[in-house]
N, CA, C and O atoms as a Tinker XYZ file with bonds, in Angstrom:
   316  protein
     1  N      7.138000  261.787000  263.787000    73     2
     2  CA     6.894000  261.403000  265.009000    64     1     3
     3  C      7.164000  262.240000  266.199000    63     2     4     5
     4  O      6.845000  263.422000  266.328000    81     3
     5  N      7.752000  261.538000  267.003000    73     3     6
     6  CA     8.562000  262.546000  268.334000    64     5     7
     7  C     10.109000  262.997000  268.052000    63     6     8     9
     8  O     10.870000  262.566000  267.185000    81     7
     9  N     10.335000  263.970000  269.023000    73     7    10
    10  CA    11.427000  264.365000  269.268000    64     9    11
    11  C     12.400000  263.074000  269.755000    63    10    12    13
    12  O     11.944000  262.094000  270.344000    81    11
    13  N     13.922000  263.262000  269.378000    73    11    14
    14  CA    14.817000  262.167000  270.208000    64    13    15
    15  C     15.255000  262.491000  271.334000    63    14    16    17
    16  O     15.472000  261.840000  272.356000    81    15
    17  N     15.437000  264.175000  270.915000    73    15    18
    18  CA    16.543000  264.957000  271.980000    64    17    19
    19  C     16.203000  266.245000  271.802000    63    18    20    21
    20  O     15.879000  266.663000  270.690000    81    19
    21  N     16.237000  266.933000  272.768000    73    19    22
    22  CA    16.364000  268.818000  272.359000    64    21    23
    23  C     17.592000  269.499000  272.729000    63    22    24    25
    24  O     17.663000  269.327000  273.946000    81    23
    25  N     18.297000  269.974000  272.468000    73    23    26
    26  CA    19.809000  270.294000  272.452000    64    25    27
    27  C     19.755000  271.980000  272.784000    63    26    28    29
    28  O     19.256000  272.858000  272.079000    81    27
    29  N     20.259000  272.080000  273.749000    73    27    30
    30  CA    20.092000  273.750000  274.030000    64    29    31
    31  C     21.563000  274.089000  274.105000    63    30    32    33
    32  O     22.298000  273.480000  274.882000    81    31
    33  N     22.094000  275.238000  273.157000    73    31    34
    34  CA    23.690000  275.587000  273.156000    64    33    35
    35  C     23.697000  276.450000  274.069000    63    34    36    37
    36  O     22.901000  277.280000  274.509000    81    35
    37  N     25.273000  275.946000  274.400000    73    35    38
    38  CA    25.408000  276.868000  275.360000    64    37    39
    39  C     26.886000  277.836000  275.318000    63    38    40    41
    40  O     27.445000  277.528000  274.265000    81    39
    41  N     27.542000  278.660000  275.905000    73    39    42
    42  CA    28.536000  279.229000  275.908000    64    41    43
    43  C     29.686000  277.927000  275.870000    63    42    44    45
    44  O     29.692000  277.284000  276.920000    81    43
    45  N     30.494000  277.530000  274.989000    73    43    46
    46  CA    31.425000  276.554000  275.413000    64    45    47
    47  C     31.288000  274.921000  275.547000    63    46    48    49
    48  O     32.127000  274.028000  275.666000    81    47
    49  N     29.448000  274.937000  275.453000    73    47    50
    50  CA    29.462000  272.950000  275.833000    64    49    51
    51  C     27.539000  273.509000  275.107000    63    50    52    53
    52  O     27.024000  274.521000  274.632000    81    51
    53  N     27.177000  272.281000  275.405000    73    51    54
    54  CA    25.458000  272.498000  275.421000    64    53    55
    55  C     24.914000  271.246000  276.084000    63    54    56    57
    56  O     25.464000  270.206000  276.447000    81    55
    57  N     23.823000  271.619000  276.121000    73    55    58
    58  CA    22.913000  270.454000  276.743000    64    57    59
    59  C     21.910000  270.022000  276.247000    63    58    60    61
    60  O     21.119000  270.615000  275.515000    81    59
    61  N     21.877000  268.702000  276.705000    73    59    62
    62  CA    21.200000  267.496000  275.741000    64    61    63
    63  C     20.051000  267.248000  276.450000    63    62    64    65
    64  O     20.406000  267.196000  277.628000    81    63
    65  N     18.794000  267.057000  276.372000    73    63    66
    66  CA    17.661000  266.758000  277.212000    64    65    67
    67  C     16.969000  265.337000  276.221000    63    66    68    69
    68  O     16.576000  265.225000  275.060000    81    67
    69  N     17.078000  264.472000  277.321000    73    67    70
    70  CA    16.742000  262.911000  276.619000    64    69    71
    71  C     15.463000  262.307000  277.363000    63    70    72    73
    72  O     15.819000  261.879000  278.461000    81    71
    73  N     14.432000  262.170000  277.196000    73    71    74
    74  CA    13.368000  261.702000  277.546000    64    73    75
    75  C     13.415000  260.265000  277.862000    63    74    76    77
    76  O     13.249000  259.649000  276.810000    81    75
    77  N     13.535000  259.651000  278.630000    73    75    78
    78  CA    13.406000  258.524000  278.981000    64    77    79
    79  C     11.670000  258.008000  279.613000    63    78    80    81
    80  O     11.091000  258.415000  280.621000    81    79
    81  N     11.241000  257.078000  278.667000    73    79    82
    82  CA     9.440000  256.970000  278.972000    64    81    83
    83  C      9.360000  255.553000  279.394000    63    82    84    85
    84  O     10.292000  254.750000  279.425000    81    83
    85  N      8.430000  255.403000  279.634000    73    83    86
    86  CA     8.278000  253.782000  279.827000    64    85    87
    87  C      8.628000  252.826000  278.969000    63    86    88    89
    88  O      9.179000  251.784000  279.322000    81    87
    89  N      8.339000  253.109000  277.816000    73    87    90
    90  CA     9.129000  252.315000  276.785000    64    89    91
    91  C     10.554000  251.887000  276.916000    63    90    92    93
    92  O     10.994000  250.747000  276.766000    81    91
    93  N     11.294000  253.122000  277.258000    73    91    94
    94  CA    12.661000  253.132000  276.755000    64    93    95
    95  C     13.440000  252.403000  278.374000    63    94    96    97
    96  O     14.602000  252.003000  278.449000    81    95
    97  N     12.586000  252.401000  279.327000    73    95    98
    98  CA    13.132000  252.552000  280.436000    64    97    99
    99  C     13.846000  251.348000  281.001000    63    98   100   101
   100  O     14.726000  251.345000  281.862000    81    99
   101  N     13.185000  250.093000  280.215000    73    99   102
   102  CA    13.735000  248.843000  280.310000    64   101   103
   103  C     15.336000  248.769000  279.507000    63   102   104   105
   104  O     16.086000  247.804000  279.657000    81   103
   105  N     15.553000  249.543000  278.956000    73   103   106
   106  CA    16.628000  249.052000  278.265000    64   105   107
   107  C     17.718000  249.919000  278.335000    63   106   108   109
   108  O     18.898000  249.610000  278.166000    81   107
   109  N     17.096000  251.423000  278.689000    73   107   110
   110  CA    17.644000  251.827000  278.892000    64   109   111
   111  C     18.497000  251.785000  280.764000    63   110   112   113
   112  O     19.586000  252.316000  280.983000    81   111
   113  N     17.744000  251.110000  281.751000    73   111   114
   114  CA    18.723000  250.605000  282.582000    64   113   115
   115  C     19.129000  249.064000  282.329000    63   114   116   117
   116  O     19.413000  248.429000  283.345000    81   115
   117  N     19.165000  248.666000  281.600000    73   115   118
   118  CA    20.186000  247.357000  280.884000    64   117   119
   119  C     21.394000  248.138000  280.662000    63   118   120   121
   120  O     22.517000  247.685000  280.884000    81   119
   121  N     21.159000  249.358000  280.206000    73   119   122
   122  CA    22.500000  249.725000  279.796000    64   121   123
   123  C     23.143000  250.637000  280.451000    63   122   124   125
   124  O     24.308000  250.868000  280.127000    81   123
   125  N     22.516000  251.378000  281.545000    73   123   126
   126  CA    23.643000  252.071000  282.786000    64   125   127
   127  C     24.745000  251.266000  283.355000    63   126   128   129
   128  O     25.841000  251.697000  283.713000    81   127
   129  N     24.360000  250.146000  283.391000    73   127   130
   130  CA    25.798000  249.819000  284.073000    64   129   131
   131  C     27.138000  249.443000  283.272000    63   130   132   133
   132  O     28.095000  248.760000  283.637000    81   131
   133  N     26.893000  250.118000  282.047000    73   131   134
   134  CA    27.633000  250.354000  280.659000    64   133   135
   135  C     28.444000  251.717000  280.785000    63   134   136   137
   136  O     29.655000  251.873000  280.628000    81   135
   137  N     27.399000  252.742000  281.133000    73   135   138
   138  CA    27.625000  253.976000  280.983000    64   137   139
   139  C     28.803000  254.424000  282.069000    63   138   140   141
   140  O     29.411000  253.845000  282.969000    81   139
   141  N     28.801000  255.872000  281.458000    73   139   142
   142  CA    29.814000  256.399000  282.835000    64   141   143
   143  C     28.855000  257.077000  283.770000    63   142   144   145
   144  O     27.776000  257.652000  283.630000    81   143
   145  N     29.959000  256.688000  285.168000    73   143   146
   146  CA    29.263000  257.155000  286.040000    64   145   147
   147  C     28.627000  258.407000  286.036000    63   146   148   149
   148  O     27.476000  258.525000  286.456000    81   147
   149  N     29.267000  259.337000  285.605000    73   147   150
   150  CA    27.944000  260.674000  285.565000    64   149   151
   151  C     26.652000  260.236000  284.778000    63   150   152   153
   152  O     25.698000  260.691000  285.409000    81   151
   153  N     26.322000  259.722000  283.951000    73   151   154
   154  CA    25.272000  259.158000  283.190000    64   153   155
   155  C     24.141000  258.674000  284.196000    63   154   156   157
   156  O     23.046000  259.180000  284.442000    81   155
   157  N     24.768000  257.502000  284.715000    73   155   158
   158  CA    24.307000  257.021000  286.119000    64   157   159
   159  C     23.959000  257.895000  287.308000    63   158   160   161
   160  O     22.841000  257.837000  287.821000    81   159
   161  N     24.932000  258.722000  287.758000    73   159   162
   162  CA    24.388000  259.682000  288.497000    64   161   163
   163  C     22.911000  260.541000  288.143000    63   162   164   165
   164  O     21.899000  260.669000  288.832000    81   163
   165  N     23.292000  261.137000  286.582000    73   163   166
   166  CA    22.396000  261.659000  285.960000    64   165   167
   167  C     20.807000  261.247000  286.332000    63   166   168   169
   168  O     19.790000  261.873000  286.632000    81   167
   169  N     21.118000  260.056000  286.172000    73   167   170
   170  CA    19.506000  259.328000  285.771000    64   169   171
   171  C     19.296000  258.684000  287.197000    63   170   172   173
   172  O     18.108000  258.363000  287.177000    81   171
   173  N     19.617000  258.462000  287.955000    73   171   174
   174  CA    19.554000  258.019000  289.411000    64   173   175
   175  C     18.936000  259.922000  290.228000    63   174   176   177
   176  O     18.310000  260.264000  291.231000    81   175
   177  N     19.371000  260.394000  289.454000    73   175   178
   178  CA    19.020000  261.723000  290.458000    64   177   179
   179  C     18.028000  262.355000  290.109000    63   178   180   181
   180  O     17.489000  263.110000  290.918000    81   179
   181  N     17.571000  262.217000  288.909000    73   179   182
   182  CA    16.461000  262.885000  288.075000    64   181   183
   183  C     15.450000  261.963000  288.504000    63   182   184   185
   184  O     15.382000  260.759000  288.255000    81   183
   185  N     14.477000  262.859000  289.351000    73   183   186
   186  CA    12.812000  262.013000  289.565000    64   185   187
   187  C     11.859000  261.916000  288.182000    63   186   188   189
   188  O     11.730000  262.610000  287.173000    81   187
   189  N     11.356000  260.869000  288.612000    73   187   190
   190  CA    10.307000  259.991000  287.423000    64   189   191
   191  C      9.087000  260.914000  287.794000    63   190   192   193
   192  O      8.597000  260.800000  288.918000    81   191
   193  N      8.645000  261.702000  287.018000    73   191   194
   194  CA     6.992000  262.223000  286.706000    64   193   195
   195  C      5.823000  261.262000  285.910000    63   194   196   197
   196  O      6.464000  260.256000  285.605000    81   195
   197  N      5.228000  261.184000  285.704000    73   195   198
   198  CA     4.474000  260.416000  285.096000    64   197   199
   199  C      4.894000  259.362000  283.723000    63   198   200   201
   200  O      4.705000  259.289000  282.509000    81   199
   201  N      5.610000  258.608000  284.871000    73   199   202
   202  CA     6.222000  257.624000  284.071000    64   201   203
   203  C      7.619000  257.950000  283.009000    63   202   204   205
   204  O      8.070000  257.111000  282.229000    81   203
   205  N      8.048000  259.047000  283.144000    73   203   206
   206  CA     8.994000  259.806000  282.463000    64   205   207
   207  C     10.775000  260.205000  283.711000    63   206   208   209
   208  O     10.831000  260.494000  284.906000    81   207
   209  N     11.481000  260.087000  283.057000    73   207   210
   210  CA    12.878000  261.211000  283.148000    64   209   211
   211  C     13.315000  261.990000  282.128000    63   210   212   213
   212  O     13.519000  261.518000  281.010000    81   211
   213  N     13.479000  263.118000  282.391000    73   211   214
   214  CA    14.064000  264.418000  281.475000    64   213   215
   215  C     15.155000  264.728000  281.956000    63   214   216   217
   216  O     15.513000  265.734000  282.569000    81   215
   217  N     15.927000  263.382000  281.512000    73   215   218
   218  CA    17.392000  263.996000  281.614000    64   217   219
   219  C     18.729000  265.119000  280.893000    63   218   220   221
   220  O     19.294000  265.245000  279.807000    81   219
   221  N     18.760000  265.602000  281.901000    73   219   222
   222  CA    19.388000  266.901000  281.030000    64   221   223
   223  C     21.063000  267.087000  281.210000    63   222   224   225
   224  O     21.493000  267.704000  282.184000    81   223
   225  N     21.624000  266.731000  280.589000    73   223   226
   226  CA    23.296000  266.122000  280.132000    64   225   227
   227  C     23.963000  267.384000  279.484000    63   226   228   229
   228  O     23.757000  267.705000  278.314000    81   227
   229  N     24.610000  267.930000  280.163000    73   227   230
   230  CA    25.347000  268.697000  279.983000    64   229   231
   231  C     26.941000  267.910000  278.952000    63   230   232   233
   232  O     27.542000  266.976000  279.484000    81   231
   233  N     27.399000  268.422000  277.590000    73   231   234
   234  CA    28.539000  267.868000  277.021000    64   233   235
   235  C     29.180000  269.079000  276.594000    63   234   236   237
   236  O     28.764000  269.978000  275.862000    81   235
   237  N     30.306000  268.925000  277.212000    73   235   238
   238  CA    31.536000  269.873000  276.305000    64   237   239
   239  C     32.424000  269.045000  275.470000    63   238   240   241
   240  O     32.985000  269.743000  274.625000    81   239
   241  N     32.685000  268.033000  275.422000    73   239   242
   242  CA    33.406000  267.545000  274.280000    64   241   243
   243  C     32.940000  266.130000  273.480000    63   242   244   245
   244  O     31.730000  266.024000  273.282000    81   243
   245  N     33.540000  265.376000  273.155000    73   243   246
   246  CA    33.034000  264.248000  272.346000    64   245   247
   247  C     33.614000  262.898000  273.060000    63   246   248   249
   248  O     33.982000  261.865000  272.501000    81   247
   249  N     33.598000  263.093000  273.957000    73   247   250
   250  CA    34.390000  261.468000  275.055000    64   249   251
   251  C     33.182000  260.555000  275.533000    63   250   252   253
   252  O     32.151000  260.720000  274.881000    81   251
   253  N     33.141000  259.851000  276.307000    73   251   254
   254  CA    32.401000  258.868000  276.370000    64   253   255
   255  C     30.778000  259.296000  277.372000    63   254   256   257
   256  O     29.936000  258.408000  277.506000    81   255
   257  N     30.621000  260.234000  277.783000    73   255   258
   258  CA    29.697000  260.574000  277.834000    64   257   259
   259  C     28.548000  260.972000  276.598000    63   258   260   261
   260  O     27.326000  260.859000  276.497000    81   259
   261  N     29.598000  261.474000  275.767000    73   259   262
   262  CA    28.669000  262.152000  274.654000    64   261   263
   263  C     28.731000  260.774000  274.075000    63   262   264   265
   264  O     28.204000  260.975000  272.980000    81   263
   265  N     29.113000  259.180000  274.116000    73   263   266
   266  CA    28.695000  258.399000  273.384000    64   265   267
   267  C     27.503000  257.548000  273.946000    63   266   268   269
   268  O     26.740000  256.770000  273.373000    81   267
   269  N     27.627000  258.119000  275.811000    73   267   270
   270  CA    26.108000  257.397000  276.584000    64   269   271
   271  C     24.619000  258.231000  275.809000    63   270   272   273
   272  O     23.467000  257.800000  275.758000    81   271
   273  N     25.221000  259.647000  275.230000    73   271   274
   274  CA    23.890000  260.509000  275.008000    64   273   275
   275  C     23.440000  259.772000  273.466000    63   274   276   277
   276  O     22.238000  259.882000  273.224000    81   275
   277  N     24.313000  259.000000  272.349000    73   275   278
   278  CA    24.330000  258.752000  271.373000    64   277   279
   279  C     23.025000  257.475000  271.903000    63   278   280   281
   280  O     21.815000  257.405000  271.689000    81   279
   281  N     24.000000  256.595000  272.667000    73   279   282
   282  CA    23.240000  255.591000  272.605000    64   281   283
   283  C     21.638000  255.436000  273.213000    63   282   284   285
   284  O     20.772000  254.654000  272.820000    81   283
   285  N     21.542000  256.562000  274.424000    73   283   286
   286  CA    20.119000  256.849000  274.466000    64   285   287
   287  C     19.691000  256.913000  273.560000    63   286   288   289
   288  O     19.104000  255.855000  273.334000    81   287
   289  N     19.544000  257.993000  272.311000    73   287   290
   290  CA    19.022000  258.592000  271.506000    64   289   291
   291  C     18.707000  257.401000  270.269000    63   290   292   293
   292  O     17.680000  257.389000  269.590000    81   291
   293  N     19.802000  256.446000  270.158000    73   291   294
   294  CA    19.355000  255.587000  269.711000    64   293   295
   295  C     18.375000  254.764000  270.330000    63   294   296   297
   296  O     17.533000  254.308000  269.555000    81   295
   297  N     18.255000  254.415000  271.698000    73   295   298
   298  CA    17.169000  253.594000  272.292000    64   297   299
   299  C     15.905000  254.555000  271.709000    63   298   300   301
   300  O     15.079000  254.233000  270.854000    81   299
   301  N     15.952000  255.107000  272.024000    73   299   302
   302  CA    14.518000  256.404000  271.989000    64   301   303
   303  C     14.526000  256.084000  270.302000    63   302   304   305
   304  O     13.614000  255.264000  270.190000    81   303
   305  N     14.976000  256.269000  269.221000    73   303   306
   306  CA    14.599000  256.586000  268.019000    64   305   307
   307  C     13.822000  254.525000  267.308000    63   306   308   309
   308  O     13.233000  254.317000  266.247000    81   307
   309  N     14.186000  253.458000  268.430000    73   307   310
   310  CA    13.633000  251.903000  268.191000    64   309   311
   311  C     12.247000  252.351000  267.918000    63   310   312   313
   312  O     11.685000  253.249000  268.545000    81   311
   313  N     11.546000  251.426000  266.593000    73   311   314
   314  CA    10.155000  251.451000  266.977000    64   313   315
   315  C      9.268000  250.890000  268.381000    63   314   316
   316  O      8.049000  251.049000  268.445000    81   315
C-alpha cells in the first residue's frame, strides 16, 4: 500500500514525517488533546495543502512524544 512514515536520521535524533489526509484527520484531532503540547503545536502550525499535513517531528529520545508519533502511525496504518 502506502507509506506510514518516512524517517530521515539525523546526527543525534531523526525525523519523522507523518502524513495526515483526510481520512486520518478526524481522529487524528480526537486525539491532540491527548498529545503533548509540541505535537499540538506541530500540527496547528503545519498548513493543510490539498487536504493533507506533512508533519515533520523531530525525536531524540523515546518519551512521550515519540509515543504521539507511534500513535499517529497507528491511525494512518487503520483500513
Amino acid at each position: 500500500g502506502r507509506a506510514l512514515c518516512t524517517i530521515y536520521p539525523r546526527e543525534g535524533y531523526f525525523t519523522v514525517m507523518v502524513v495526515v489526509g483526510n481520512k486520518e484527520k478526524p481522529a487524528v484531532e480526537e486525539m491532540l488533546p491527548r498529545c503533548t503540547p509540541e505535537l499540538r503545536e506541530i500540527y496547528h502550525r503545519t498548513n493543510e495543502g490539498n487536504g493533507q499535513r506533512w508533519l515533520m517531528i523531530d525525536l531524540e529520545d523515546e518519551g512521550e512524544l515519540y509515543e504521539d508519533v507511534f500513535r499517529l502511525i497507528q491511525i494512518r496504518r487503520k483500513p
